[in-house]
mmCIF file of C-alpha atoms and ligand atoms in Angstrom:
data_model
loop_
_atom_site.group_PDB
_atom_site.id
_atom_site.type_symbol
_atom_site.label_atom_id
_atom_site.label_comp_id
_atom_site.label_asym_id
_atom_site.label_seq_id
_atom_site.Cartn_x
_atom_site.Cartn_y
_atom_site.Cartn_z
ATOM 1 C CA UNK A 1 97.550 84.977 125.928
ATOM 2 C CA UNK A 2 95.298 82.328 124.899
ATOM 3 C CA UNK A 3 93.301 82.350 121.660
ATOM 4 C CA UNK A 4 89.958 83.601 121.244
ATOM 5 C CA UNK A 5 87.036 83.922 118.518
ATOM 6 C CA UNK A 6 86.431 87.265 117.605
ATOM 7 C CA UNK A 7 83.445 88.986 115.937
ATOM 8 C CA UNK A 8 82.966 91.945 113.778
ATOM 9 C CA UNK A 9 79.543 93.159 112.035
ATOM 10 C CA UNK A 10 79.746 90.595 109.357
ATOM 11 C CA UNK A 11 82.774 88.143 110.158
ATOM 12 C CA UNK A 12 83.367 85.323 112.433
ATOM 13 C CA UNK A 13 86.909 85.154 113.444
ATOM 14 C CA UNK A 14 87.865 82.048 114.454
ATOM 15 C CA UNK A 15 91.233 80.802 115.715
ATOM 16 C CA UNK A 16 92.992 78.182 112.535
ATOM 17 C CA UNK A 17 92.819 74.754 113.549
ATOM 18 C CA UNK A 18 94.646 72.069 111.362
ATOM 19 C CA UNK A 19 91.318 70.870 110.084
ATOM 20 C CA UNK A 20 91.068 74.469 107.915
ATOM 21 C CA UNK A 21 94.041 73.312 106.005
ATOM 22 C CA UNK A 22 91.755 71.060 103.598
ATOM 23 C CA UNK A 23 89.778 74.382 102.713
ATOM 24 C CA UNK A 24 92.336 76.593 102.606
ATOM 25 C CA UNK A 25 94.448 74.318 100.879
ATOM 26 C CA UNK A 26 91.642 74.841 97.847
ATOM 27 C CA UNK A 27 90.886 78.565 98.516
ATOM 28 C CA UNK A 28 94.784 80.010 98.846
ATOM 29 C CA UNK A 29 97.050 79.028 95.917
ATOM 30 C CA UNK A 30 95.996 82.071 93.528
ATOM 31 C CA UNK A 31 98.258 84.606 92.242
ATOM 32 C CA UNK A 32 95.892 87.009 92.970
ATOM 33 C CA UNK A 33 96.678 86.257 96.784
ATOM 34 C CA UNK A 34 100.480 85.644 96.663
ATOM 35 C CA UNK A 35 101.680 87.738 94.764
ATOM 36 C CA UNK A 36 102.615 90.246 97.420
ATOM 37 C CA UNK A 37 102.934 88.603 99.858
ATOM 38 C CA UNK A 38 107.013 87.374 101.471
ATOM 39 C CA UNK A 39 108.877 84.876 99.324
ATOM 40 C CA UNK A 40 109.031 82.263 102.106
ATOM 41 C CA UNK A 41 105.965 81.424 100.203
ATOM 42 C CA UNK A 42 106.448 78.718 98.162
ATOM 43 C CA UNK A 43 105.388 79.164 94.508
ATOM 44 C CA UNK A 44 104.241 77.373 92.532
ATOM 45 C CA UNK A 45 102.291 76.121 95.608
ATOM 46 C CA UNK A 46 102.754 72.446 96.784
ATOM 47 C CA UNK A 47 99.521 70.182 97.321
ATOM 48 C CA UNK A 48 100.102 69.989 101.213
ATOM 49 C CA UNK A 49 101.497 73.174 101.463
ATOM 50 C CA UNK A 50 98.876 74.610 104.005
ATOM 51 C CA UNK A 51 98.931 71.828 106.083
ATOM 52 C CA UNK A 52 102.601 71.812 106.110
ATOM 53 C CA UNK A 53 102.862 75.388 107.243
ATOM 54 C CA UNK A 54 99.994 74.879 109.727
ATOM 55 C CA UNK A 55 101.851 72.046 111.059
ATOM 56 C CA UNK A 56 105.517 73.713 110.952
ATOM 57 C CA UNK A 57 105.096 76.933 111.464
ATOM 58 C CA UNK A 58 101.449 78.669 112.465
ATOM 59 C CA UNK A 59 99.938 76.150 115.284
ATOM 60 C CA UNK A 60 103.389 75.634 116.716
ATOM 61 C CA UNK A 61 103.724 79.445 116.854
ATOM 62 C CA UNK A 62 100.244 79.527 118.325
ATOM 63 C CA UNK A 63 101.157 76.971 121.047
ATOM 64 C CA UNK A 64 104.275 79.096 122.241
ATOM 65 C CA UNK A 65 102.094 82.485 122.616
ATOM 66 C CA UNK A 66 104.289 84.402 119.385
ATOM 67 C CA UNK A 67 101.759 83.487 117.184
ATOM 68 C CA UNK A 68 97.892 84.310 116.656
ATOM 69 C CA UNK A 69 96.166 83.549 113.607
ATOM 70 C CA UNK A 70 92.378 83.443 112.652
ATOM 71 C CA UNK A 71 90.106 81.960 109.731
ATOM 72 C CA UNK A 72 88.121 84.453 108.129
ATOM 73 C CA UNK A 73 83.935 83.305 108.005
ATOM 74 C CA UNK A 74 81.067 85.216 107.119
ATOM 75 C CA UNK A 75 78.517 84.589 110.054
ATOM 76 C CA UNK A 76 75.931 84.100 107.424
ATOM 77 C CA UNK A 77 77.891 81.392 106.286
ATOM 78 C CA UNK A 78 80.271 80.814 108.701
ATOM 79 C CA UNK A 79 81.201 77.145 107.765
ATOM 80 C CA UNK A 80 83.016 78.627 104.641
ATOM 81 C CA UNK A 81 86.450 80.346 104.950
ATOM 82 C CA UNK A 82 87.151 83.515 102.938
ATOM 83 C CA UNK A 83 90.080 84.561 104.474
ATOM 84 C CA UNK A 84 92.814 84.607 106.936
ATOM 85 C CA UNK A 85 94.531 87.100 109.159
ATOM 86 C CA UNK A 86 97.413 86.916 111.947
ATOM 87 C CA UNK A 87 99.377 88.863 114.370
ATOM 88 C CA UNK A 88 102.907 87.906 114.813
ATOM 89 C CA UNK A 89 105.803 88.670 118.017
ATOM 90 C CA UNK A 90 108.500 89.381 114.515
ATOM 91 C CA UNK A 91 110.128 92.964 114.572
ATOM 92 C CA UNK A 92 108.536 94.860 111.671
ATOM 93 C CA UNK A 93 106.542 91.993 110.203
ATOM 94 C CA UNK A 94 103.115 92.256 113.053
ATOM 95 C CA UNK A 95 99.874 91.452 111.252
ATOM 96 C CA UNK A 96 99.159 89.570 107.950
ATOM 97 C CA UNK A 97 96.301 89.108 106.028
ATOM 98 C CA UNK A 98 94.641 88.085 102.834
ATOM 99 C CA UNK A 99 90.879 87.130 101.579
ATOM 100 C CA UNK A 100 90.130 85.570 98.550
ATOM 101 C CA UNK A 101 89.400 87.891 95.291
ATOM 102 C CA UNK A 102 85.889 87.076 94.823
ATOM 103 C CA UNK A 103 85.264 88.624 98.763
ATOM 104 C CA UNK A 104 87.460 92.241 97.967
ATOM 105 C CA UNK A 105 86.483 95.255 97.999
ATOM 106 C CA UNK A 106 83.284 95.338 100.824
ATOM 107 C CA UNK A 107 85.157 96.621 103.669
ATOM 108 C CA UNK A 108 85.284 92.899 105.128
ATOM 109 C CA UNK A 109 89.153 92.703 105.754
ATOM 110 C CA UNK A 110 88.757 96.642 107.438
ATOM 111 C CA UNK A 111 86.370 94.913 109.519
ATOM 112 C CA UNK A 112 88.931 92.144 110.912
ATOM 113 C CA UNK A 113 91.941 94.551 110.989
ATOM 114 C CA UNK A 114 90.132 96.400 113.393
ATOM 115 C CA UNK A 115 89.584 93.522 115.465
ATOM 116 C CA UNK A 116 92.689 92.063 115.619
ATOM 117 C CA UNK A 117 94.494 95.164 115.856
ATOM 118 C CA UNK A 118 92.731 95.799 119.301
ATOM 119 C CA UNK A 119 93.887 91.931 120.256
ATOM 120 C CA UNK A 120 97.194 93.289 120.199
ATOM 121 C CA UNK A 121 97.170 96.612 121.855
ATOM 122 C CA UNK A 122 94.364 95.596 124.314
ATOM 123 C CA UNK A 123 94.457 91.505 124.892
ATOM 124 C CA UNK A 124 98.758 91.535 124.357
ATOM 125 C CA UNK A 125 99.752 94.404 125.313
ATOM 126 C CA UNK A 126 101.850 95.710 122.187
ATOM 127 C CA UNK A 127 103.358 98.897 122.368
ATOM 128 C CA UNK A 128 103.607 99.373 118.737
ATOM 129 C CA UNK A 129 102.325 97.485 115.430
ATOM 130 C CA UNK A 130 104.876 97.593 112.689
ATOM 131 C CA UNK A 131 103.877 95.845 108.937
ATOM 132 C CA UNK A 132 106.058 95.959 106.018
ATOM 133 C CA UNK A 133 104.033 95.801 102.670
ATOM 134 C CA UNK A 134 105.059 96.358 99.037
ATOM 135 C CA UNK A 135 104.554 99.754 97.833
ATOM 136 C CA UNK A 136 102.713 98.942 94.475
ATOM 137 C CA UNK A 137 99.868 96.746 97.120
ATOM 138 C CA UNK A 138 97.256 99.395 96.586
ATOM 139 C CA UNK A 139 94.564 97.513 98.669
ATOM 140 C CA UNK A 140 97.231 96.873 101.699
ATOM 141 C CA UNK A 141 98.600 100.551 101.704
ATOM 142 C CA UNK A 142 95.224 101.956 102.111
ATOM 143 C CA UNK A 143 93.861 99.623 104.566
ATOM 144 C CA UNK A 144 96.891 100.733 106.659
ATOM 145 C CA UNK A 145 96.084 104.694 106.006
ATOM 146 C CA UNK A 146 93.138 104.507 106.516
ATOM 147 C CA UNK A 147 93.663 103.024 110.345
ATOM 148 C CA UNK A 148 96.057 106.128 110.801
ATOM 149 C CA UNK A 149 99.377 103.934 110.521
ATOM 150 C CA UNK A 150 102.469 106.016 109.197
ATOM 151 C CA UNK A 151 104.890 104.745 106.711
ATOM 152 C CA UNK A 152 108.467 105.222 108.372
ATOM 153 C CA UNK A 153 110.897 103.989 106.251
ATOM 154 C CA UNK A 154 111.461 102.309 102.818
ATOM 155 C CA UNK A 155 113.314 98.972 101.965
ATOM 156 C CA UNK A 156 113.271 96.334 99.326
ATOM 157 C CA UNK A 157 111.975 92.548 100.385
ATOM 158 C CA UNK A 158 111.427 89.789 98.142
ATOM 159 C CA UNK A 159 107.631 88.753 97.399
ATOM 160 C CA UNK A 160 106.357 86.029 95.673
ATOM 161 C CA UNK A 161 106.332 88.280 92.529
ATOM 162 C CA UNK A 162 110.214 89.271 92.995
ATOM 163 C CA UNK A 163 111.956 91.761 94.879
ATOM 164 C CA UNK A 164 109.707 94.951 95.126
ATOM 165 C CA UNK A 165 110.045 98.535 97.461
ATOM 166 C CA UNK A 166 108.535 97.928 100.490
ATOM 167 C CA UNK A 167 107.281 100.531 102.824
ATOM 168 C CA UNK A 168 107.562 100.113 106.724
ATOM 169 C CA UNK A 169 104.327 101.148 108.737
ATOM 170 C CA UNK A 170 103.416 101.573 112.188
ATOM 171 C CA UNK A 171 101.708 102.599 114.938
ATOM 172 C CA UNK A 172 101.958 103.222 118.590
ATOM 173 C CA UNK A 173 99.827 101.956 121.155
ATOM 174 C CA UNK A 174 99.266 105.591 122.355
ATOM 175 C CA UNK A 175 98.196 106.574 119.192
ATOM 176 C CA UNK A 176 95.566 103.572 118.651
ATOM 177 C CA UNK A 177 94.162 104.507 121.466
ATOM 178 C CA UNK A 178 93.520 108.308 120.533
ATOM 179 C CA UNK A 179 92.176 107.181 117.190
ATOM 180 C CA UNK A 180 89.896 104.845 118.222
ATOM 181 C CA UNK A 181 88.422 106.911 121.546
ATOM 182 C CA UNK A 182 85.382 107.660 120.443
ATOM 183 C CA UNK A 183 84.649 104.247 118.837
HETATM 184 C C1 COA B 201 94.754 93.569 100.903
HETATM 185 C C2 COA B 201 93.400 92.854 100.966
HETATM 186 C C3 COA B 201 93.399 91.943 102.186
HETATM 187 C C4 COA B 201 92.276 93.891 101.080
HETATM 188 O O1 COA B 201 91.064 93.215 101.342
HETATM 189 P P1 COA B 201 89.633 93.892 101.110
HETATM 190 O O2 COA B 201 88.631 93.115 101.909
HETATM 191 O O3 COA B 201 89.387 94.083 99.670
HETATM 192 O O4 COA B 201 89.844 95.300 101.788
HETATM 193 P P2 COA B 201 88.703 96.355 102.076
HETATM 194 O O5 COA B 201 87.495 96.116 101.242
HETATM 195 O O6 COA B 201 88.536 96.395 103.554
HETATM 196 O O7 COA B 201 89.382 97.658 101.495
HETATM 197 C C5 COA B 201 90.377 98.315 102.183
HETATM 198 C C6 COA B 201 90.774 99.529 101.390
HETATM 199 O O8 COA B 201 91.539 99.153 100.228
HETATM 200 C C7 COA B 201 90.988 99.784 99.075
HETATM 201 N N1 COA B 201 91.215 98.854 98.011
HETATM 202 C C8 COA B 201 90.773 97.605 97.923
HETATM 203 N N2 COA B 201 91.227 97.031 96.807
HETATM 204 C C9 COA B 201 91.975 97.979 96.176
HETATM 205 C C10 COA B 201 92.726 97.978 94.986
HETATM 206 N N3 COA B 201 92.802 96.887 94.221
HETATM 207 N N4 COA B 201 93.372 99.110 94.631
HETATM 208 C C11 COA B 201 93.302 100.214 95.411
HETATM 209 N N5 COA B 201 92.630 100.254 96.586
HETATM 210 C C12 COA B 201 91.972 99.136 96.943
HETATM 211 C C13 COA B 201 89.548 99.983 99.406
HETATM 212 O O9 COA B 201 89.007 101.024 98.618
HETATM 213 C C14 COA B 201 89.631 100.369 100.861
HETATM 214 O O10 COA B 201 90.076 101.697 100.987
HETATM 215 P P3 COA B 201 89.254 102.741 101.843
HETATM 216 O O11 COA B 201 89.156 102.153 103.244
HETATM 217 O O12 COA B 201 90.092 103.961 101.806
HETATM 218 O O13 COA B 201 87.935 102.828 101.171
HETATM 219 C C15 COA B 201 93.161 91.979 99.699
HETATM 220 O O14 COA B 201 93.307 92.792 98.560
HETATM 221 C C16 COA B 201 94.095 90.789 99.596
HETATM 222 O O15 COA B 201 93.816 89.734 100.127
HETATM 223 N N6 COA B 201 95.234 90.937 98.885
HETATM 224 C C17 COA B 201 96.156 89.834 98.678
HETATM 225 C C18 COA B 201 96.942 89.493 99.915
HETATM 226 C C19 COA B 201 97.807 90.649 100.368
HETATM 227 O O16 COA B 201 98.414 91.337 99.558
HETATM 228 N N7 COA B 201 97.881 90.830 101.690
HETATM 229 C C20 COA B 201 98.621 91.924 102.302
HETATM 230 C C21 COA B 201 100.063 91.694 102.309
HETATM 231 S S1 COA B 201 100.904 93.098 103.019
#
């Protein structure tokens, strides 16, 4: 399924390119970000870190259809990236996403969740969406109750903060669909 910019009321999706890495690169190495999110990220963070993993792992993962990720713009100033969010083939590890501190707390990453969560039901196909987040991520929990996900198990992971309980969430394509049918 190939790549394709999406739009919400106030964000430009856009699909990464390696030429994001230089922003990112300045935007993405904040606790504030990392701290909950999976210990394959390094920390402290190298200086070609992003373009390492863009290289590596993300536009290689793009190319073979497993991987979909997307910078996050406001139109109104869509040259500027804010954020980042991705959908991923893994078993329990489906959707990621972060946005930088200074953008939290409008609704904006509700906004792309939505999006991208009908990429994968409607554009891929999915039969279910599962995400695994650390219980103590307040913003992250309620972004997923709030879209009618249910938490169906418990485990510990390691984060970038240390090894933390970590909820499992999901949803079924059935029951995206009922959610969302009068939207
Ligand atoms: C998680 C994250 C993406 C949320 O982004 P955001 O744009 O602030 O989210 P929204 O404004 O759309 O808010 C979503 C919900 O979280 C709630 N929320 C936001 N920040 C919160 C906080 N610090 N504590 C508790 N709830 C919070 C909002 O009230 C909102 O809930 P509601 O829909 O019930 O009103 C952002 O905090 C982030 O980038 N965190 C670091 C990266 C990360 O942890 N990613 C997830 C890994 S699983």
């Amino acid at each position: 399924m190939a790549m394709r910019e999406l739009e919400t009321l106030r964000l430009a999706l856009r699909p990464l390119q390696l030429a994001d890495a230089e922003q990112v690169q300045i935007l993405f190495p904040r606790w504030e970000i990392v701290q909950y999110l999976n210990a394959r990220v390094p920390w402290p963070f190298p200086e070609n870190g992003v373009r390492a993993y863009y290289l590596e792992t993300a536009l290689p993962g793009m190319a073979r259809g497993k991987e979909w990720h997307w910078t996050l713009r406001r139109k109104a100033d869509p040259d500027k990236i804010i954020g980042v969010i991705s959908l991923h083939q893994n078993r329990d590890g489906n959707r990621g996403f972060w946005i930088a501190p200074e953008w939290r707390r409008q609704g904006l990453m509700t906004e792309a969740v939505a999006k991208v969560t009908r990429f994968w039901f409607e554009d891929l196909g999915q039969p279910v969406l599962r995400v695994k987040k650390a219980r103590e991520n307040a913003a992250s929990r309620a972004i997923s109750v709030r879209e009618g996900m249910r938490c169906v198990g418990v485990t510990e992971e390691d984060y970038v903060c240390g090894r933390l309980p970590t909820e499992l969430w999901e949803m079924d394509a059935a029951t995206w669909r009922s959610l969302r049918a009068s939207d």
